[in-house]
Amino acid sequence: MSGTVTAVSSNSEYSFTKPNRPSITLLAGLGVEGDVHAGVTVKHRSRVAQDPTQPNLRQVHLIHEELFTEVGEDGFKVAPGELGENITTSGIDLLSLPVGTLLHIGDEAIVEVTGLRNPCLQIDNFQDGLLKKVVGRDEAGNVVRKAGIMSVVQVGGVVRPGDTITVELPDEPHRPLDRV
């Protein structure tokens, strides 16, 4: 299974959206160089308030570009970086990957998938009603989160739009993604 990087984004300040960049540099064990969420311990404000010593399992946020098309069918216009992701992808069903999947990105970088992004009310502040499109329930009543996946950097490297992403699944049994 493989896909493509369609955009990369980062922001050195806390902001919901992240501007697109020509490239980003992933740093092993830290995240995106210069990004406000980079670090060994949690950087998301709500998680820092709970326990600032927690490990940062949300160093790099990836969203599949196909989500933008899906919500676009309901009248929402979303572009890469606008939901706060660092890497926008195409061609990979990110949400179906198990915990521990390795994503080889470009020539060097490798990130390990840790879980699902748990979307918050800031999405409705961005576009009213969008939160209900990226968080819902399946037929069995289980919560379904569609706002991308989170990962940690195993091997650093430069990532650019157009880079290939290769999926390396972990040994079985596979653990499904849950929110992190």
mmCIF file of C-alpha atoms in Angstrom:
data_model
loop_
_atom_site.group_PDB
_atom_site.id
_atom_site.type_symbol
_atom_site.label_atom_id
_atom_site.label_comp_id
_atom_site.label_asym_id
_atom_site.label_seq_id
_atom_site.Cartn_x
_atom_site.Cartn_y
_atom_site.Cartn_z
ATOM 1 C CA MET A 1 0.000 0.000 0.000
ATOM 2 C CA SER A 2 1.330 3.426 -0.888
ATOM 3 C CA GLY A 3 0.197 6.998 -1.347
ATOM 4 C CA THR A 4 1.447 10.519 -1.829
ATOM 5 C CA VAL A 5 2.078 13.631 0.242
ATOM 6 C CA THR A 6 -0.112 16.379 -1.221
ATOM 7 C CA ALA A 7 0.829 19.167 1.225
ATOM 8 C CA VAL A 8 2.935 19.845 4.317
ATOM 9 C CA SER A 9 2.146 22.415 6.992
ATOM 10 C CA SER A 10 3.556 23.722 10.251
ATOM 11 C CA ASN A 11 3.128 26.623 12.637
ATOM 12 C CA SER A 12 5.395 27.886 15.393
ATOM 13 C CA GLU A 13 2.418 29.478 17.196
ATOM 14 C CA TYR A 14 -0.760 27.966 18.637
ATOM 15 C CA SER A 15 -3.342 28.334 15.911
ATOM 16 C CA PHE A 16 -6.040 26.025 14.588
ATOM 17 C CA THR A 17 -4.779 26.151 11.017
ATOM 18 C CA LYS A 18 -1.221 25.656 9.825
ATOM 19 C CA PRO A 19 0.208 27.380 6.755
ATOM 20 C CA ASN A 20 1.443 25.207 3.900
ATOM 21 C CA ARG A 21 5.205 25.035 3.425
ATOM 22 C CA PRO A 22 7.467 23.927 0.568
ATOM 23 C CA SER A 23 8.864 21.306 2.993
ATOM 24 C CA ILE A 24 8.951 20.323 6.653
ATOM 25 C CA THR A 25 11.707 18.565 8.568
ATOM 26 C CA LEU A 26 10.758 15.715 10.869
ATOM 27 C CA LEU A 27 12.983 15.244 13.916
ATOM 28 C CA ALA A 28 13.239 11.777 15.510
ATOM 29 C CA GLY A 29 11.415 11.633 18.831
ATOM 30 C CA LEU A 30 10.225 15.237 18.583
ATOM 31 C CA GLY A 31 7.990 15.942 15.591
ATOM 32 C CA VAL A 32 8.020 18.743 13.023
ATOM 33 C CA GLU A 33 10.942 21.119 13.395
ATOM 34 C CA GLY A 34 9.673 24.544 14.495
ATOM 35 C CA ASP A 35 6.084 23.371 15.013
ATOM 36 C CA VAL A 36 4.350 24.321 18.252
ATOM 37 C CA HIS A 37 3.389 20.666 18.855
ATOM 38 C CA ALA A 38 6.938 19.290 18.585
ATOM 39 C CA GLY A 39 8.413 17.778 21.717
ATOM 40 C CA VAL A 40 8.967 14.657 23.776
ATOM 41 C CA THR A 41 6.070 15.485 26.125
ATOM 42 C CA VAL A 42 2.538 16.645 25.241
ATOM 43 C CA LYS A 43 2.140 20.088 23.682
ATOM 44 C CA HIS A 44 -1.596 20.268 23.002
ATOM 45 C CA ARG A 45 -2.981 22.750 25.531
ATOM 46 C CA SER A 46 -5.734 20.513 26.905
ATOM 47 C CA ARG A 47 -3.288 17.665 27.467
ATOM 48 C CA VAL A 48 -0.677 19.915 29.071
ATOM 49 C CA ALA A 49 -3.377 21.091 31.516
ATOM 50 C CA GLN A 50 -4.141 17.456 32.455
ATOM 51 C CA ASP A 51 -0.556 16.245 32.829
ATOM 52 C CA PRO A 52 2.404 17.995 31.158
ATOM 53 C CA THR A 53 4.655 14.954 31.687
ATOM 54 C CA GLN A 54 2.645 12.657 29.364
ATOM 55 C CA PRO A 55 4.567 11.389 26.338
ATOM 56 C CA ASN A 56 3.753 13.229 23.113
ATOM 57 C CA LEU A 57 1.955 10.662 20.950
ATOM 58 C CA ARG A 58 0.713 13.494 18.722
ATOM 59 C CA GLN A 59 3.971 14.775 17.207
ATOM 60 C CA VAL A 60 2.820 14.609 13.572
ATOM 61 C CA HIS A 61 -0.812 14.883 12.460
ATOM 62 C CA LEU A 62 -1.773 13.379 9.086
ATOM 63 C CA ILE A 63 -5.095 13.834 7.256
ATOM 64 C CA HIS A 64 -6.218 12.153 4.063
ATOM 65 C CA GLU A 65 -7.126 14.669 1.350
ATOM 66 C CA GLU A 66 -10.107 12.475 0.475
ATOM 67 C CA LEU A 67 -11.789 13.828 3.646
ATOM 68 C CA PHE A 68 -11.865 17.303 2.078
ATOM 69 C CA THR A 69 -13.749 15.913 -0.918
ATOM 70 C CA GLU A 70 -16.162 14.070 1.389
ATOM 71 C CA VAL A 71 -17.050 17.138 3.476
ATOM 72 C CA GLY A 72 -17.095 19.243 0.304
ATOM 73 C CA GLU A 73 -20.098 17.221 -0.858
ATOM 74 C CA ASP A 74 -21.932 18.732 2.137
ATOM 75 C CA GLY A 75 -20.865 22.284 1.291
ATOM 76 C CA PHE A 76 -17.739 22.596 3.426
ATOM 77 C CA LYS A 77 -14.596 23.947 1.818
ATOM 78 C CA VAL A 78 -11.421 22.695 3.492
ATOM 79 C CA ALA A 79 -7.880 22.995 2.161
ATOM 80 C CA PRO A 80 -4.642 21.334 3.315
ATOM 81 C CA GLY A 81 -3.404 22.652 6.664
ATOM 82 C CA GLU A 82 -6.730 24.203 7.619
ATOM 83 C CA LEU A 83 -7.617 21.433 10.091
ATOM 84 C CA GLY A 84 -4.198 21.716 11.758
ATOM 85 C CA GLU A 85 -2.528 18.750 10.103
ATOM 86 C CA ASN A 86 1.181 18.613 9.301
ATOM 87 C CA ILE A 87 0.959 16.187 6.383
ATOM 88 C CA THR A 88 -1.910 15.897 3.937
ATOM 89 C CA THR A 89 -1.985 12.570 2.103
ATOM 90 C CA SER A 90 -3.697 11.004 -0.874
ATOM 91 C CA GLY A 91 -4.259 7.355 -1.754
ATOM 92 C CA ILE A 92 -3.988 5.757 1.709
ATOM 93 C CA ASP A 93 -6.915 4.885 3.963
ATOM 94 C CA LEU A 94 -5.225 6.322 7.040
ATOM 95 C CA LEU A 95 -8.158 5.572 9.338
ATOM 96 C CA SER A 96 -7.947 1.830 8.673
ATOM 97 C CA LEU A 97 -4.278 1.508 9.641
ATOM 98 C CA PRO A 98 -3.500 -0.329 12.892
ATOM 99 C CA VAL A 99 -1.524 1.095 15.802
ATOM 100 C CA GLY A 100 2.208 0.707 15.182
ATOM 101 C CA THR A 101 2.036 1.047 11.406
ATOM 102 C CA LEU A 102 5.195 2.630 10.002
ATOM 103 C CA LEU A 103 4.809 5.217 7.260
ATOM 104 C CA HIS A 104 7.957 5.688 5.198
ATOM 105 C CA ILE A 105 7.725 9.203 3.803
ATOM 106 C CA GLY A 106 10.014 10.506 1.089
ATOM 107 C CA ASP A 107 13.649 9.429 1.061
ATOM 108 C CA GLU A 108 14.287 9.158 4.812
ATOM 109 C CA ALA A 109 11.467 9.945 7.229
ATOM 110 C CA ILE A 110 9.541 7.262 9.109
ATOM 111 C CA VAL A 111 6.613 7.941 11.442
ATOM 112 C CA GLU A 112 4.829 5.408 13.634
ATOM 113 C CA VAL A 113 1.045 5.654 13.837
ATOM 114 C CA THR A 114 -0.152 6.072 17.441
ATOM 115 C CA GLY A 115 -3.896 6.683 17.088
ATOM 116 C CA LEU A 116 -6.748 8.830 15.882
ATOM 117 C CA ARG A 117 -7.032 12.557 16.262
ATOM 118 C CA ASN A 118 -9.797 13.401 18.688
ATOM 119 C CA PRO A 119 -11.454 16.413 17.037
ATOM 120 C CA CYS A 120 -12.630 19.246 19.255
ATOM 121 C CA LEU A 121 -15.027 22.190 19.099
ATOM 122 C CA GLN A 122 -12.382 24.323 17.380
ATOM 123 C CA ILE A 123 -13.478 22.603 14.156
ATOM 124 C CA ASP A 124 -16.915 24.234 14.496
ATOM 125 C CA ASN A 125 -15.230 27.581 15.193
ATOM 126 C CA PHE A 126 -13.438 27.100 11.860
ATOM 127 C CA GLN A 127 -16.657 26.172 9.981
ATOM 128 C CA ASP A 128 -19.932 25.785 11.838
ATOM 129 C CA GLY A 129 -21.297 22.242 11.570
ATOM 130 C CA LEU A 130 -18.043 20.680 10.340
ATOM 131 C CA LEU A 131 -17.439 18.799 13.610
ATOM 132 C CA LYS A 132 -20.512 16.621 12.965
ATOM 133 C CA LYS A 133 -19.018 15.662 9.587
ATOM 134 C CA VAL A 134 -15.688 14.508 11.050
ATOM 135 C CA VAL A 135 -17.077 12.824 14.191
ATOM 136 C CA GLY A 136 -20.150 10.635 14.077
ATOM 137 C CA ARG A 137 -21.498 7.238 15.014
ATOM 138 C CA ASP A 138 -21.702 3.995 13.063
ATOM 139 C CA GLU A 139 -24.748 1.709 12.926
ATOM 140 C CA ALA A 140 -23.731 0.092 16.221
ATOM 141 C CA GLY A 141 -23.479 3.466 17.972
ATOM 142 C CA ASN A 142 -19.666 3.498 18.130
ATOM 143 C CA VAL A 143 -17.929 6.854 17.758
ATOM 144 C CA VAL A 144 -16.243 7.280 14.359
ATOM 145 C CA ARG A 145 -13.446 9.848 14.140
ATOM 146 C CA LYS A 146 -12.421 10.962 10.633
ATOM 147 C CA ALA A 147 -10.121 13.939 11.322
ATOM 148 C CA GLY A 148 -6.892 12.090 10.672
ATOM 149 C CA ILE A 149 -4.287 10.158 12.577
ATOM 150 C CA MET A 150 -1.460 10.992 14.933
ATOM 151 C CA SER A 151 2.090 9.680 14.874
ATOM 152 C CA VAL A 152 5.556 9.946 16.367
ATOM 153 C CA VAL A 153 8.763 10.365 14.389
ATOM 154 C CA GLN A 154 10.994 7.287 14.379
ATOM 155 C CA VAL A 155 13.460 8.494 11.715
ATOM 156 C CA GLY A 156 13.815 12.132 10.778
ATOM 157 C CA GLY A 157 14.005 13.631 7.328
ATOM 158 C CA VAL A 158 12.664 16.276 4.977
ATOM 159 C CA VAL A 159 9.106 15.821 3.678
ATOM 160 C CA ARG A 160 7.766 17.603 0.607
ATOM 161 C CA PRO A 161 4.567 17.583 -1.443
ATOM 162 C CA GLY A 162 4.846 14.837 -4.049
ATOM 163 C CA ASP A 163 6.820 12.497 -1.796
ATOM 164 C CA THR A 164 5.773 8.860 -1.802
ATOM 165 C CA ILE A 165 4.383 7.270 1.374
ATOM 166 C CA THR A 166 4.887 3.536 1.813
ATOM 167 C CA VAL A 167 2.927 1.628 4.467
ATOM 168 C CA GLU A 168 4.611 -1.029 6.626
ATOM 169 C CA LEU A 169 2.067 -2.862 8.748
ATOM 170 C CA PRO A 170 3.105 -4.193 12.179
ATOM 171 C CA ASP A 171 3.076 -7.873 13.049
ATOM 172 C CA GLU A 172 -0.331 -9.321 13.801
ATOM 173 C CA PRO A 173 -2.502 -9.252 15.758
ATOM 174 C CA HIS A 174 -3.293 -5.693 14.652
ATOM 175 C CA ARG A 175 -4.731 -3.235 17.172
ATOM 176 C CA PRO A 176 -7.318 -0.841 15.735
ATOM 177 C CA LEU A 177 -6.731 2.875 16.149
ATOM 178 C CA ASP A 178 -8.271 4.683 19.096
ATOM 179 C CA ARG A 179 -8.092 8.342 20.054
ATOM 180 C CA VAL A 180 -4.839 9.679 21.442
#
